Amino acid sequence: MTEPLTPIMLSALQHYSYCPRQCALIHQEQTFDDNVHTVRGNLAHERVDSGESGTEYGVRVERSLPLYSERYGLTGRADAVEFLDDGTPYPIEYKQGSRQKKTHDDVQLVGQALCLEEMTGKAVPEGAIFHHKSRRRRAVPITPELREFTIGLIAKVRALLESGQMPPPVDERALCKECSLQDSCQPDLTGNRVRIRRLHANLYDTEDEGSV
């Protein structure tokens, strides 16, 4: 009998896609700090986190709905799920930013779709990101390519968390600028240490090659 997979949080998919080091800091080290973006995000989620459910415009809506997938070893909550007339789930993820495509948001939505398909037996062909800043939805088709990418990402997140290792910081200033974990991550300091270690390794390799 196959051992059940240790569940990983759906939010870890978004964090890993944004930055593997951020994922490890949050989900291994239990480190989380606030900045203006996370505070705005928390405010945008106030109604969602209340768990209020009901019918809106003739559509049943469940908020803060617990999700799981034994097949993929996922757990978490959907901000909101609309159920269409035939019972098809339509997951909606709330984000505080403007209405623009971000892969790290989309993969979290696909993870929710994978859970909902297992829980309900219904295919989930589409979901949406609700961007609080613009007060508009962005439809996200759950394409085969996006499914495959997300399933591969689940395996990478699981491998990272099971390894217990801390990845180096990404070499991307724009990502670091928006991240609330800059003080804990110290990307400049850590990145310099990594580069120094690589330089030393290259120097040693060169010396060894010359001595042969």
Coordinates of C-alpha atoms in Angstrom, one line a residue:
M1 CA 0.0 0.0 0.0
T2 CA 1.3 3.4 -1.0
E3 CA 2.1 5.8 1.9
P4 CA 0.0 8.9 1.8
L5 CA 1.8 12.0 0.7
T6 CA 2.6 14.6 3.4
P7 CA 0.2 17.5 2.6
I8 CA 1.7 20.8 1.3
M9 CA -0.2 24.1 1.5
L10 CA -1.7 25.4 -1.7
S11 CA -0.1 28.8 -1.0
A12 CA 3.3 27.1 -1.2
L13 CA 2.8 26.7 -4.9
Q14 CA 2.4 30.5 -5.3
H15 CA 5.3 31.2 -3.0
Y16 CA 7.7 28.7 -4.8
S17 CA 6.7 30.0 -8.2
Y18 CA 7.5 33.6 -7.0
C19 CA 10.7 32.5 -5.3
P20 CA 11.9 29.1 -4.0
R21 CA 13.7 30.8 -1.1
Q22 CA 10.5 32.7 -0.1
C23 CA 8.7 29.3 -0.1
A24 CA 11.3 27.7 2.2
L25 CA 11.4 30.7 4.6
I26 CA 7.6 30.6 5.0
H27 CA 6.9 26.8 4.9
Q28 CA 10.1 25.5 6.4
E29 CA 11.2 28.2 8.8
Q30 CA 7.7 29.5 9.6
T31 CA 9.0 33.1 8.8
F32 CA 6.5 35.7 7.7
D33 CA 6.7 39.5 7.9
D34 CA 4.2 42.1 6.7
N35 CA 4.7 44.9 4.3
V36 CA 2.3 47.3 2.5
H37 CA 1.4 44.6 0.0
T38 CA 0.6 41.9 2.6
V39 CA -1.5 44.3 4.7
R40 CA -3.5 45.3 1.6
G41 CA -3.9 41.7 0.8
N42 CA -5.2 40.9 4.3
L43 CA -7.7 43.8 4.0
A44 CA -8.9 42.5 0.6
H45 CA -9.5 39.0 2.2
E46 CA -11.6 40.2 5.2
R47 CA -15.0 39.2 3.7
V48 CA -13.6 36.0 2.3
D49 CA -12.0 34.9 5.6
S50 CA -15.3 35.4 7.4
G51 CA -16.5 32.2 5.8
E52 CA -19.8 33.8 4.7
S53 CA -21.6 31.7 2.1
G54 CA -24.9 32.0 0.2
T55 CA -26.5 32.7 -3.1
E56 CA -25.5 35.7 -5.2
Y57 CA -27.2 36.4 -8.6
G58 CA -28.6 32.9 -8.5
V59 CA -25.2 31.3 -8.0
R60 CA -24.2 29.4 -4.8
V61 CA -21.0 30.8 -3.4
E62 CA -18.9 29.1 -0.7
R63 CA -16.2 31.3 0.9
S64 CA -13.0 30.1 2.7
L65 CA -13.8 26.6 1.6
P66 CA -11.4 23.9 2.9
L67 CA -9.7 22.0 0.1
Y68 CA -7.6 18.8 -0.1
S69 CA -6.2 16.4 -2.6
E70 CA -4.9 13.0 -1.5
R71 CA -3.6 12.3 -5.1
Y72 CA -1.4 15.3 -5.1
G73 CA -0.9 15.8 -1.4
L74 CA -2.4 19.3 -1.2
T75 CA -4.4 21.1 1.5
G76 CA -5.6 24.7 2.0
R77 CA -8.6 26.9 1.4
A78 CA -10.2 28.5 -1.6
D79 CA -11.1 32.2 -1.2
A80 CA -14.4 31.6 -2.9
V81 CA -15.9 28.9 -5.0
E82 CA -19.0 29.4 -7.2
F83 CA -21.0 26.3 -8.1
L84 CA -22.7 26.5 -11.5
D85 CA -26.1 25.0 -12.2
D86 CA -24.7 21.6 -13.0
G87 CA -22.5 21.6 -9.9
T88 CA -19.3 22.5 -11.7
P89 CA -17.0 24.4 -9.2
Y90 CA -15.5 27.7 -10.3
P91 CA -12.7 28.7 -7.9
I92 CA -11.9 32.4 -7.4
E93 CA -8.7 33.6 -5.8
Y94 CA -8.5 37.2 -4.4
K95 CA -5.4 39.2 -4.9
Q96 CA -4.8 42.8 -3.9
G97 CA -2.9 44.0 -7.0
S98 CA -3.9 45.3 -10.4
R99 CA -5.5 43.1 -13.1
Q100 CA -2.5 41.5 -14.8
K101 CA -1.4 38.0 -15.5
K102 CA 0.9 36.5 -12.9
T103 CA 1.9 32.9 -13.3
H104 CA 2.5 32.5 -9.5
D105 CA -1.1 33.5 -8.9
D106 CA -2.4 31.2 -11.6
V107 CA -0.7 28.1 -10.3
Q108 CA -2.3 28.5 -6.9
L109 CA -5.7 28.6 -8.7
V110 CA -4.9 25.5 -10.6
G111 CA -3.9 23.7 -7.4
Q112 CA -7.4 24.6 -6.1
A113 CA -8.9 23.2 -9.3
L114 CA -7.1 19.9 -8.8
C115 CA -8.5 19.7 -5.3
L116 CA -12.0 20.5 -6.3
E117 CA -12.0 18.0 -9.1
E118 CA -11.0 15.2 -6.7
M119 CA -13.5 16.4 -4.1
T120 CA -16.5 16.8 -6.4
G121 CA -15.8 14.5 -9.4
K122 CA -16.4 17.4 -11.7
A123 CA -14.0 18.8 -14.2
V124 CA -12.9 22.4 -13.5
P125 CA -12.1 24.0 -16.9
E126 CA -11.8 27.6 -15.6
G127 CA -11.4 29.8 -12.6
A128 CA -10.7 33.4 -12.0
I129 CA -8.4 35.8 -10.1
F130 CA -10.3 38.7 -8.5
H131 CA -8.0 41.8 -8.5
H132 CA -9.0 43.9 -5.6
K133 CA -7.3 47.1 -6.8
S134 CA -9.3 47.2 -10.1
R135 CA -12.3 45.3 -8.7
R136 CA -12.3 43.1 -11.7
R137 CA -11.9 39.4 -12.4
R138 CA -9.4 37.9 -14.8
A139 CA -10.5 34.5 -16.1
V140 CA -7.9 31.8 -16.0
P141 CA -8.5 28.8 -18.3
I142 CA -7.2 25.6 -16.7
T143 CA -5.4 24.4 -19.8
P144 CA -3.5 21.1 -20.1
E145 CA -0.2 23.1 -20.3
L146 CA -1.0 25.0 -17.1
R147 CA -2.1 21.7 -15.3
E148 CA 1.2 20.0 -16.3
F149 CA 3.3 23.0 -15.2
T150 CA 1.5 23.1 -11.8
I151 CA 1.7 19.3 -11.2
G152 CA 5.5 19.6 -11.9
L153 CA 5.6 22.5 -9.5
I154 CA 4.0 20.4 -6.8
A155 CA 6.8 17.9 -7.1
K156 CA 9.4 20.6 -6.8
V157 CA 7.8 22.1 -3.7
R158 CA 7.6 18.7 -2.1
A159 CA 11.2 17.9 -2.9
L160 CA 12.3 21.3 -1.4
L161 CA 10.4 20.9 1.8
E162 CA 11.5 17.3 2.3
S163 CA 15.1 18.3 1.7
G164 CA 15.1 20.8 4.5
Q165 CA 17.6 22.9 2.5
M166 CA 17.4 26.7 2.0
P167 CA 17.7 27.8 -1.6
P168 CA 19.9 30.8 -2.5
P169 CA 18.1 34.1 -3.2
V170 CA 16.9 34.8 -6.8
D171 CA 18.9 37.2 -8.8
E172 CA 15.9 39.4 -9.5
R173 CA 15.8 42.9 -7.9
A174 CA 12.1 43.5 -8.9
L175 CA 10.9 40.4 -7.0
C176 CA 13.0 41.2 -3.9
K177 CA 11.7 44.8 -3.9
E178 CA 8.1 43.6 -3.6
C179 CA 8.8 40.8 -1.0
S180 CA 7.9 41.2 2.6
L181 CA 10.7 38.9 3.7
Q182 CA 13.7 41.1 2.7
D183 CA 14.9 41.5 6.3
S184 CA 14.7 37.8 7.0
C185 CA 16.1 36.8 3.6
Q186 CA 18.9 39.3 3.3
P187 CA 19.2 38.6 -0.5
D188 CA 22.2 40.9 -1.0
L189 CA 24.3 39.5 1.8
T190 CA 23.4 35.9 1.1
G191 CA 23.8 36.3 -2.6
N192 CA 27.3 37.7 -2.1
R193 CA 28.2 34.7 0.0
V194 CA 26.9 32.3 -2.6
R195 CA 28.9 34.1 -5.3
I196 CA 32.1 34.0 -3.2
R197 CA 31.7 30.3 -2.6
R198 CA 31.3 29.7 -6.3
L199 CA 34.3 31.9 -7.1
H200 CA 36.4 29.9 -4.7
A201 CA 35.2 26.6 -6.1
N202 CA 36.1 27.8 -9.6
L203 CA 39.5 28.9 -8.5
Y204 CA 40.2 25.5 -6.9
D205 CA 39.0 23.7 -10.0
T206 CA 41.3 25.8 -12.2
E207 CA 44.3 25.2 -9.9
D208 CA 43.6 21.4 -9.9
E209 CA 43.4 21.4 -13.7
G210 CA 46.7 23.2 -14.0
S211 CA 48.5 20.9 -11.6
V212 CA 47.6 17.8 -13.6

